């Protein structure tokens, strides 16, 4: 199970139009009715951040029963199957479930300093899009492991990548960006905000940036990402994992204000939102209502190639139901990420519909359609 998923498992239209019409104030929306746990199995939902590596149908069948469609994302990650195999599985799953599965491609950064890399990568991206990909993922190995000939880390705003991102901007290709890590990664264990980060970095000190001052800071990672996005106005940028700005919804709001074409998903960062909810629930709730058009639900669950899909479906249901409870109810309940209970946000139905479905459908237009 990959790094982000480890953290996740520890944490286990008329009415809508009327709601946003002039006569209805922001306070009226905030007081609007919410879904309940009984609605979980009735509302169509999208998990827009999964990594599925087994083409057997069992997991998708389980997801369908829970009214979930999915986006499975390929990643240039050495602990995952090779990129070509990830893509083969995604295409096969989409073939079996054309209305339920969409997928995002990726590319290798190996040899990105070589003359032929850009042409080969453009060719790979084109082939992936023709095969049905609805976006392209760029991973944190840029900024955290890829090095130049002199041994320095290569950041996401390096000139070698600019022509590729120029292409994406001109052609409207969606770029899913994962830069850096949660801010906890740069903190001492005792200052981390959620239990799963604390447990993971205690067990894996090689990945704990507080122990590696020679590595770029969280701020340097975010600054490089922001320079790249700013250099490509109009780029359809999806900042996965709350754009690694999960520590403070006000900071995330500033990012969204600065980059009006960007959206973010909540994958593997809901524990950090719940931590903030414990301290100021209404601030988190106001953030979701204000930025309701910019937020996409995702879990970041990952399937091993040999993992049984039915078993994963049962595990997924526990995660999905916990997240649904947090976003939709005012229940106070215990989560393993935190030592004290958290109260759900009880978001209005119209906000939840955007978070769980329509924002993903708009961002990845045509993704869950038989005709792409």
PDB file of N, CA and C in Angstrom, residues 259-328:
ATOM      1  N   UNK A 259      -5.279  31.610  -7.931  1.00  0.00           N
ATOM      2  CA  UNK A 259      -5.318  30.837  -9.168  1.00  0.00           C
ATOM      3  C   UNK A 259      -6.764  30.426  -9.471  1.00  0.00           C
ATOM      4  N   UNK A 260      -7.517  31.284 -10.118  1.00  0.00           N
ATOM      5  CA  UNK A 260      -8.950  31.026 -10.315  1.00  0.00           C
ATOM      6  C   UNK A 260      -9.257  29.848 -11.225  1.00  0.00           C
ATOM      7  N   UNK A 261      -8.272  29.348 -11.979  1.00  0.00           N
ATOM      8  CA  UNK A 261      -8.509  28.184 -12.829  1.00  0.00           C
ATOM      9  C   UNK A 261      -8.215  26.868 -12.113  1.00  0.00           C
ATOM     10  N   UNK A 262      -7.711  26.943 -10.874  1.00  0.00           N
ATOM     11  CA  UNK A 262      -7.333  25.735 -10.141  1.00  0.00           C
ATOM     12  C   UNK A 262      -8.499  25.198  -9.326  1.00  0.00           C
ATOM     13  N   UNK A 263      -8.503  23.881  -9.163  1.00  0.00           N
ATOM     14  CA  UNK A 263      -9.383  23.214  -8.209  1.00  0.00           C
ATOM     15  C   UNK A 263      -8.502  22.289  -7.376  1.00  0.00           C
ATOM     16  N   UNK A 264      -9.041  21.778  -6.279  1.00  0.00           N
ATOM     17  CA  UNK A 264      -8.278  20.854  -5.431  1.00  0.00           C
ATOM     18  C   UNK A 264      -9.164  19.675  -5.054  1.00  0.00           C
ATOM     19  N   UNK A 265      -8.519  18.527  -4.809  1.00  0.00           N
ATOM     20  CA  UNK A 265      -9.269  17.421  -4.223  1.00  0.00           C
ATOM     21  C   UNK A 265      -8.863  17.247  -2.763  1.00  0.00           C
ATOM     22  N   UNK A 266      -9.687  16.521  -2.019  1.00  0.00           N
ATOM     23  CA  UNK A 266      -9.487  16.385  -0.574  1.00  0.00           C
ATOM     24  C   UNK A 266      -8.807  15.065  -0.220  1.00  0.00           C
ATOM     25  N   UNK A 267      -8.343  14.322  -1.210  1.00  0.00           N
ATOM     26  CA  UNK A 267      -7.855  12.961  -1.011  1.00  0.00           C
ATOM     27  C   UNK A 267      -6.743  12.896   0.029  1.00  0.00           C
ATOM     28  N   UNK A 268      -6.880  11.976   0.973  1.00  0.00           N
ATOM     29  CA  UNK A 268      -5.876  11.682   2.001  1.00  0.00           C
ATOM     30  C   UNK A 268      -5.546  12.864   2.889  1.00  0.00           C
ATOM     31  N   UNK A 269      -6.439  13.859   2.935  1.00  0.00           N
ATOM     32  CA  UNK A 269      -6.210  15.017   3.801  1.00  0.00           C
ATOM     33  C   UNK A 269      -7.446  15.351   4.645  1.00  0.00           C
ATOM     34  N   UNK A 270      -8.411  14.452   4.687  1.00  0.00           N
ATOM     35  CA  UNK A 270      -9.623  14.728   5.450  1.00  0.00           C
ATOM     36  C   UNK A 270      -9.331  14.743   6.948  1.00  0.00           C
ATOM     37  N   UNK A 271      -8.365  13.961   7.398  1.00  0.00           N
ATOM     38  CA  UNK A 271      -7.982  14.000   8.803  1.00  0.00           C
ATOM     39  C   UNK A 271      -7.521  15.375   9.238  1.00  0.00           C
ATOM     40  N   UNK A 272      -6.753  16.060   8.363  1.00  0.00           N
ATOM     41  CA  UNK A 272      -6.291  17.407   8.702  1.00  0.00           C
ATOM     42  C   UNK A 272      -7.449  18.404   8.720  1.00  0.00           C
ATOM     43  N   UNK A 273      -8.443  18.191   7.850  1.00  0.00           N
ATOM     44  CA  UNK A 273      -9.644  19.026   7.915  1.00  0.00           C
ATOM     45  C   UNK A 273     -10.381  18.780   9.227  1.00  0.00           C
ATOM     46  N   UNK A 274     -10.465  17.531   9.632  1.00  0.00           N
ATOM     47  CA  UNK A 274     -11.151  17.201  10.880  1.00  0.00           C
ATOM     48  C   UNK A 274     -10.415  17.797  12.081  1.00  0.00           C
ATOM     49  N   UNK A 275      -9.095  17.821  12.024  1.00  0.00           N
ATOM     50  CA  UNK A 275      -8.311  18.462  13.087  1.00  0.00           C
ATOM     51  C   UNK A 275      -8.687  19.940  13.203  1.00  0.00           C
ATOM     52  N   UNK A 276      -8.812  20.613  12.058  1.00  0.00           N
ATOM     53  CA  UNK A 276      -9.221  22.016  12.093  1.00  0.00           C
ATOM     54  C   UNK A 276     -10.661  22.167  12.576  1.00  0.00           C
ATOM     55  N   UNK A 277     -11.518  21.206  12.213  1.00  0.00           N
ATOM     56  CA  UNK A 277     -12.906  21.241  12.671  1.00  0.00           C
ATOM     57  C   UNK A 277     -12.997  21.205  14.189  1.00  0.00           C
ATOM     58  N   UNK A 278     -12.124  20.446  14.820  1.00  0.00           N
ATOM     59  CA  UNK A 278     -12.142  20.367  16.281  1.00  0.00           C
ATOM     60  C   UNK A 278     -11.909  21.733  16.914  1.00  0.00           C
ATOM     61  N   UNK A 279     -11.142  22.575  16.239  1.00  0.00           N
ATOM     62  CA  UNK A 279     -10.774  23.877  16.785  1.00  0.00           C
ATOM     63  C   UNK A 279     -11.707  24.996  16.348  1.00  0.00           C
ATOM     64  N   UNK A 280     -12.229  24.880  15.128  1.00  0.00           N
ATOM     65  CA  UNK A 280     -13.141  25.916  14.636  1.00  0.00           C
ATOM     66  C   UNK A 280     -13.975  25.311  13.507  1.00  0.00           C
ATOM     67  N   UNK A 281     -15.005  24.583  13.905  1.00  0.00           N
ATOM     68  CA  UNK A 281     -15.832  23.874  12.929  1.00  0.00           C
ATOM     69  C   UNK A 281     -16.438  24.836  11.921  1.00  0.00           C
ATOM     70  N   UNK A 282     -16.938  25.972  12.375  1.00  0.00           N
ATOM     71  CA  UNK A 282     -17.623  26.888  11.469  1.00  0.00           C
ATOM     72  C   UNK A 282     -16.681  27.469  10.428  1.00  0.00           C
ATOM     73  N   UNK A 283     -15.423  27.658  10.768  1.00  0.00           N
ATOM     74  CA  UNK A 283     -14.466  28.171   9.784  1.00  0.00           C
ATOM     75  C   UNK A 283     -14.287  27.171   8.645  1.00  0.00           C
ATOM     76  N   UNK A 284     -14.162  25.893   8.976  1.00  0.00           N
ATOM     77  CA  UNK A 284     -14.026  24.862   7.942  1.00  0.00           C
ATOM     78  C   UNK A 284     -15.306  24.774   7.123  1.00  0.00           C
ATOM     79  N   UNK A 285     -16.441  24.832   7.795  1.00  0.00           N
ATOM     80  CA  UNK A 285     -17.720  24.745   7.099  1.00  0.00           C
ATOM     81  C   UNK A 285     -17.908  25.934   6.156  1.00  0.00           C
ATOM     82  N   UNK A 286     -17.568  27.120   6.598  1.00  0.00           N
ATOM     83  CA  UNK A 286     -17.678  28.308   5.735  1.00  0.00           C
ATOM     84  C   UNK A 286     -16.775  28.184   4.516  1.00  0.00           C
ATOM     85  N   UNK A 287     -15.591  27.612   4.721  1.00  0.00           N
ATOM     86  CA  UNK A 287     -14.675  27.407   3.597  1.00  0.00           C
ATOM     87  C   UNK A 287     -15.316  26.512   2.535  1.00  0.00           C
ATOM     88  N   UNK A 288     -15.917  25.418   2.957  1.00  0.00           N
ATOM     89  CA  UNK A 288     -16.531  24.510   1.983  1.00  0.00           C
ATOM     90  C   UNK A 288     -17.709  25.163   1.274  1.00  0.00           C
ATOM     91  N   UNK A 289     -18.442  25.983   1.960  1.00  0.00           N
ATOM     92  CA  UNK A 289     -19.568  26.657   1.323  1.00  0.00           C
ATOM     93  C   UNK A 289     -19.071  27.739   0.364  1.00  0.00           C
ATOM     94  N   UNK A 290     -18.084  28.523   0.778  1.00  0.00           N
ATOM     95  CA  UNK A 290     -17.587  29.595  -0.082  1.00  0.00           C
ATOM     96  C   UNK A 290     -16.919  29.048  -1.336  1.00  0.00           C
ATOM     97  N   UNK A 291     -16.124  27.976  -1.193  1.00  0.00           N
ATOM     98  CA  UNK A 291     -15.353  27.435  -2.320  1.00  0.00           C
ATOM     99  C   UNK A 291     -15.985  26.149  -2.856  1.00  0.00           C
ATOM    100  N   UNK A 292     -17.287  26.074  -2.778  1.00  0.00           N
ATOM    101  CA  UNK A 292     -17.997  24.858  -3.154  1.00  0.00           C
ATOM    102  C   UNK A 292     -17.798  24.453  -4.606  1.00  0.00           C
ATOM    103  N   UNK A 293     -17.435  25.388  -5.485  1.00  0.00           N
ATOM    104  CA  UNK A 293     -17.208  25.066  -6.896  1.00  0.00           C
ATOM    105  C   UNK A 293     -15.777  24.621  -7.186  1.00  0.00           C
ATOM    106  N   UNK A 294     -14.913  24.576  -6.164  1.00  0.00           N
ATOM    107  CA  UNK A 294     -13.481  24.354  -6.393  1.00  0.00           C
ATOM    108  C   UNK A 294     -12.975  23.092  -5.697  1.00  0.00           C
ATOM    109  N   UNK A 295     -13.854  22.332  -5.082  1.00  0.00           N
ATOM    110  CA  UNK A 295     -13.453  21.208  -4.233  1.00  0.00           C
ATOM    111  C   UNK A 295     -14.026  19.903  -4.773  1.00  0.00           C
ATOM    112  N   UNK A 296     -13.191  18.853  -4.806  1.00  0.00           N
ATOM    113  CA  UNK A 296     -13.564  17.561  -5.378  1.00  0.00           C
ATOM    114  C   UNK A 296     -13.269  16.464  -4.349  1.00  0.00           C
ATOM    115  N   UNK A 297     -14.216  15.561  -4.191  1.00  0.00           N
ATOM    116  CA  UNK A 297     -14.009  14.445  -3.264  1.00  0.00           C
ATOM    117  C   UNK A 297     -13.080  13.398  -3.879  1.00  0.00           C
ATOM    118  N   UNK A 298     -12.198  12.876  -3.051  1.00  0.00           N
ATOM    119  CA  UNK A 298     -11.349  11.738  -3.413  1.00  0.00           C
ATOM    120  C   UNK A 298     -10.871  11.078  -2.142  1.00  0.00           C
ATOM    121  N   UNK A 299     -10.530   9.813  -2.214  1.00  0.00           N
ATOM    122  CA  UNK A 299     -10.101   9.080  -1.015  1.00  0.00           C
ATOM    123  C   UNK A 299      -8.611   8.735  -1.022  1.00  0.00           C
ATOM    124  N   UNK A 300      -8.040   8.488  -2.200  1.00  0.00           N
ATOM    125  CA  UNK A 300      -6.657   8.028  -2.376  1.00  0.00           C
ATOM    126  C   UNK A 300      -6.463   6.574  -1.967  1.00  0.00           C
ATOM    127  N   UNK A 301      -7.517   5.780  -1.994  1.00  0.00           N
ATOM    128  CA  UNK A 301      -7.338   4.355  -1.759  1.00  0.00           C
ATOM    129  C   UNK A 301      -6.564   3.735  -2.920  1.00  0.00           C
ATOM    130  N   UNK A 302      -5.772   2.729  -2.586  1.00  0.00           N
ATOM    131  CA  UNK A 302      -4.908   2.090  -3.579  1.00  0.00           C
ATOM    132  C   UNK A 302      -5.075   0.582  -3.515  1.00  0.00           C
ATOM    133  N   UNK A 303      -5.115  -0.041  -4.687  1.00  0.00           N
ATOM    134  CA  UNK A 303      -5.287  -1.489  -4.790  1.00  0.00           C
ATOM    135  C   UNK A 303      -3.990  -2.132  -5.263  1.00  0.00           C
ATOM    136  N   UNK A 304      -3.520  -3.106  -4.499  1.00  0.00           N
ATOM    137  CA  UNK A 304      -2.380  -3.894  -4.939  1.00  0.00           C
ATOM    138  C   UNK A 304      -2.802  -4.744  -6.139  1.00  0.00           C
ATOM    139  N   UNK A 305      -1.867  -5.071  -7.054  1.00  0.00           N
ATOM    140  CA  UNK A 305      -2.249  -5.860  -8.236  1.00  0.00           C
ATOM    141  C   UNK A 305      -2.939  -7.178  -7.905  1.00  0.00           C
ATOM    142  N   UNK A 306      -2.546  -7.818  -6.814  1.00  0.00           N
ATOM    143  CA  UNK A 306      -3.158  -9.094  -6.470  1.00  0.00           C
ATOM    144  C   UNK A 306      -4.247  -9.000  -5.429  1.00  0.00           C
ATOM    145  N   UNK A 307      -4.611  -7.797  -5.028  1.00  0.00           N
ATOM    146  CA  UNK A 307      -5.594  -7.629  -3.960  1.00  0.00           C
ATOM    147  C   UNK A 307      -7.002  -7.935  -4.447  1.00  0.00           C
ATOM    148  N   UNK A 308      -7.741  -8.674  -3.636  1.00  0.00           N
ATOM    149  CA  UNK A 308      -9.113  -9.044  -3.975  1.00  0.00           C
ATOM    150  C   UNK A 308     -10.001  -7.800  -3.989  1.00  0.00           C
ATOM    151  N   UNK A 309     -10.707  -7.615  -5.084  1.00  0.00           N
ATOM    152  CA  UNK A 309     -11.534  -6.429  -5.234  1.00  0.00           C
ATOM    153  C   UNK A 309     -12.710  -6.391  -4.283  1.00  0.00           C
ATOM    154  N   UNK A 310     -13.277  -7.547  -3.967  1.00  0.00           N
ATOM    155  CA  UNK A 310     -14.404  -7.574  -3.041  1.00  0.00           C
ATOM    156  C   UNK A 310     -13.954  -7.151  -1.645  1.00  0.00           C
ATOM    157  N   UNK A 311     -12.782  -7.622  -1.224  1.00  0.00           N
ATOM    158  CA  UNK A 311     -12.259  -7.222   0.083  1.00  0.00           C
ATOM    159  C   UNK A 311     -11.973  -5.726   0.113  1.00  0.00           C
ATOM    160  N   UNK A 312     -11.379  -5.216  -0.958  1.00  0.00           N
ATOM    161  CA  UNK A 312     -11.132  -3.775  -1.027  1.00  0.00           C
ATOM    162  C   UNK A 312     -12.445  -3.002  -1.002  1.00  0.00           C
ATOM    163  N   UNK A 313     -13.463  -3.528  -1.652  1.00  0.00           N
ATOM    164  CA  UNK A 313     -14.762  -2.873  -1.642  1.00  0.00           C
ATOM    165  C   UNK A 313     -15.330  -2.749  -0.239  1.00  0.00           C
ATOM    166  N   UNK A 314     -15.125  -3.779   0.580  1.00  0.00           N
ATOM    167  CA  UNK A 314     -15.609  -3.718   1.958  1.00  0.00           C
ATOM    168  C   UNK A 314     -14.824  -2.687   2.764  1.00  0.00           C
ATOM    169  N   UNK A 315     -13.521  -2.637   2.561  1.00  0.00           N
ATOM    170  CA  UNK A 315     -12.704  -1.636   3.243  1.00  0.00           C
ATOM    171  C   UNK A 315     -13.081  -0.231   2.770  1.00  0.00           C
ATOM    172  N   UNK A 316     -13.308  -0.115   1.475  1.00  0.00           N
ATOM    173  CA  UNK A 316     -13.677   1.188   0.917  1.00  0.00           C
ATOM    174  C   UNK A 316     -14.988   1.684   1.500  1.00  0.00           C
ATOM    175  N   UNK A 317     -15.933   0.789   1.693  1.00  0.00           N
ATOM    176  CA  UNK A 317     -17.222   1.215   2.229  1.00  0.00           C
ATOM    177  C   UNK A 317     -17.060   1.858   3.602  1.00  0.00           C
ATOM    178  N   UNK A 318     -16.186   1.300   4.442  1.00  0.00           N
ATOM    179  CA  UNK A 318     -15.966   1.884   5.765  1.00  0.00           C
ATOM    180  C   UNK A 318     -15.388   3.297   5.650  1.00  0.00           C
ATOM    181  N   UNK A 319     -14.423   3.471   4.742  1.00  0.00           N
ATOM    182  CA  UNK A 319     -13.816   4.791   4.541  1.00  0.00           C
ATOM    183  C   UNK A 319     -14.837   5.758   3.954  1.00  0.00           C
ATOM    184  N   UNK A 320     -15.524   5.332   2.910  1.00  0.00           N
ATOM    185  CA  UNK A 320     -16.497   6.201   2.249  1.00  0.00           C
ATOM    186  C   UNK A 320     -17.607   6.629   3.204  1.00  0.00           C
ATOM    187  N   UNK A 321     -18.089   5.703   4.027  1.00  0.00           N
ATOM    188  CA  UNK A 321     -19.158   6.048   4.964  1.00  0.00           C
ATOM    189  C   UNK A 321     -18.668   7.021   6.035  1.00  0.00           C
ATOM    190  N   UNK A 322     -17.444   6.853   6.508  1.00  0.00           N
ATOM    191  CA  UNK A 322     -16.911   7.788   7.500  1.00  0.00           C
ATOM    192  C   UNK A 322     -16.805   9.189   6.917  1.00  0.00           C
ATOM    193  N   UNK A 323     -16.306   9.295   5.689  1.00  0.00           N
ATOM    194  CA  UNK A 323     -16.206  10.606   5.045  1.00  0.00           C
ATOM    195  C   UNK A 323     -17.595  11.217   4.823  1.00  0.00           C
ATOM    196  N   UNK A 324     -18.540  10.392   4.374  1.00  0.00           N
ATOM    197  CA  UNK A 324     -19.910  10.883   4.167  1.00  0.00           C
ATOM    198  C   UNK A 324     -20.480  11.422   5.486  1.00  0.00           C
ATOM    199  N   UNK A 325     -20.230  10.725   6.573  1.00  0.00           N
ATOM    200  CA  UNK A 325     -20.713  11.176   7.881  1.00  0.00           C
ATOM    201  C   UNK A 325     -20.120  12.527   8.250  1.00  0.00           C
ATOM    202  N   UNK A 326     -18.849  12.713   7.968  1.00  0.00           N
ATOM    203  CA  UNK A 326     -18.198  13.978   8.301  1.00  0.00           C
ATOM    204  C   UNK A 326     -18.765  15.133   7.488  1.00  0.00           C
ATOM    205  N   UNK A 327     -18.926  14.944   6.198  1.00  0.00           N
ATOM    206  CA  UNK A 327     -19.372  16.044   5.343  1.00  0.00           C
ATOM    207  C   UNK A 327     -20.874  16.306   5.442  1.00  0.00           C
ATOM    208  N   UNK A 328     -21.660  15.313   5.818  1.00  0.00           N
ATOM    209  CA  UNK A 328     -23.112  15.429   5.688  1.00  0.00           C
ATOM    210  C   UNK A 328     -23.886  15.516   6.990  1.00  0.00           C
TER     211      UNK A 328
END
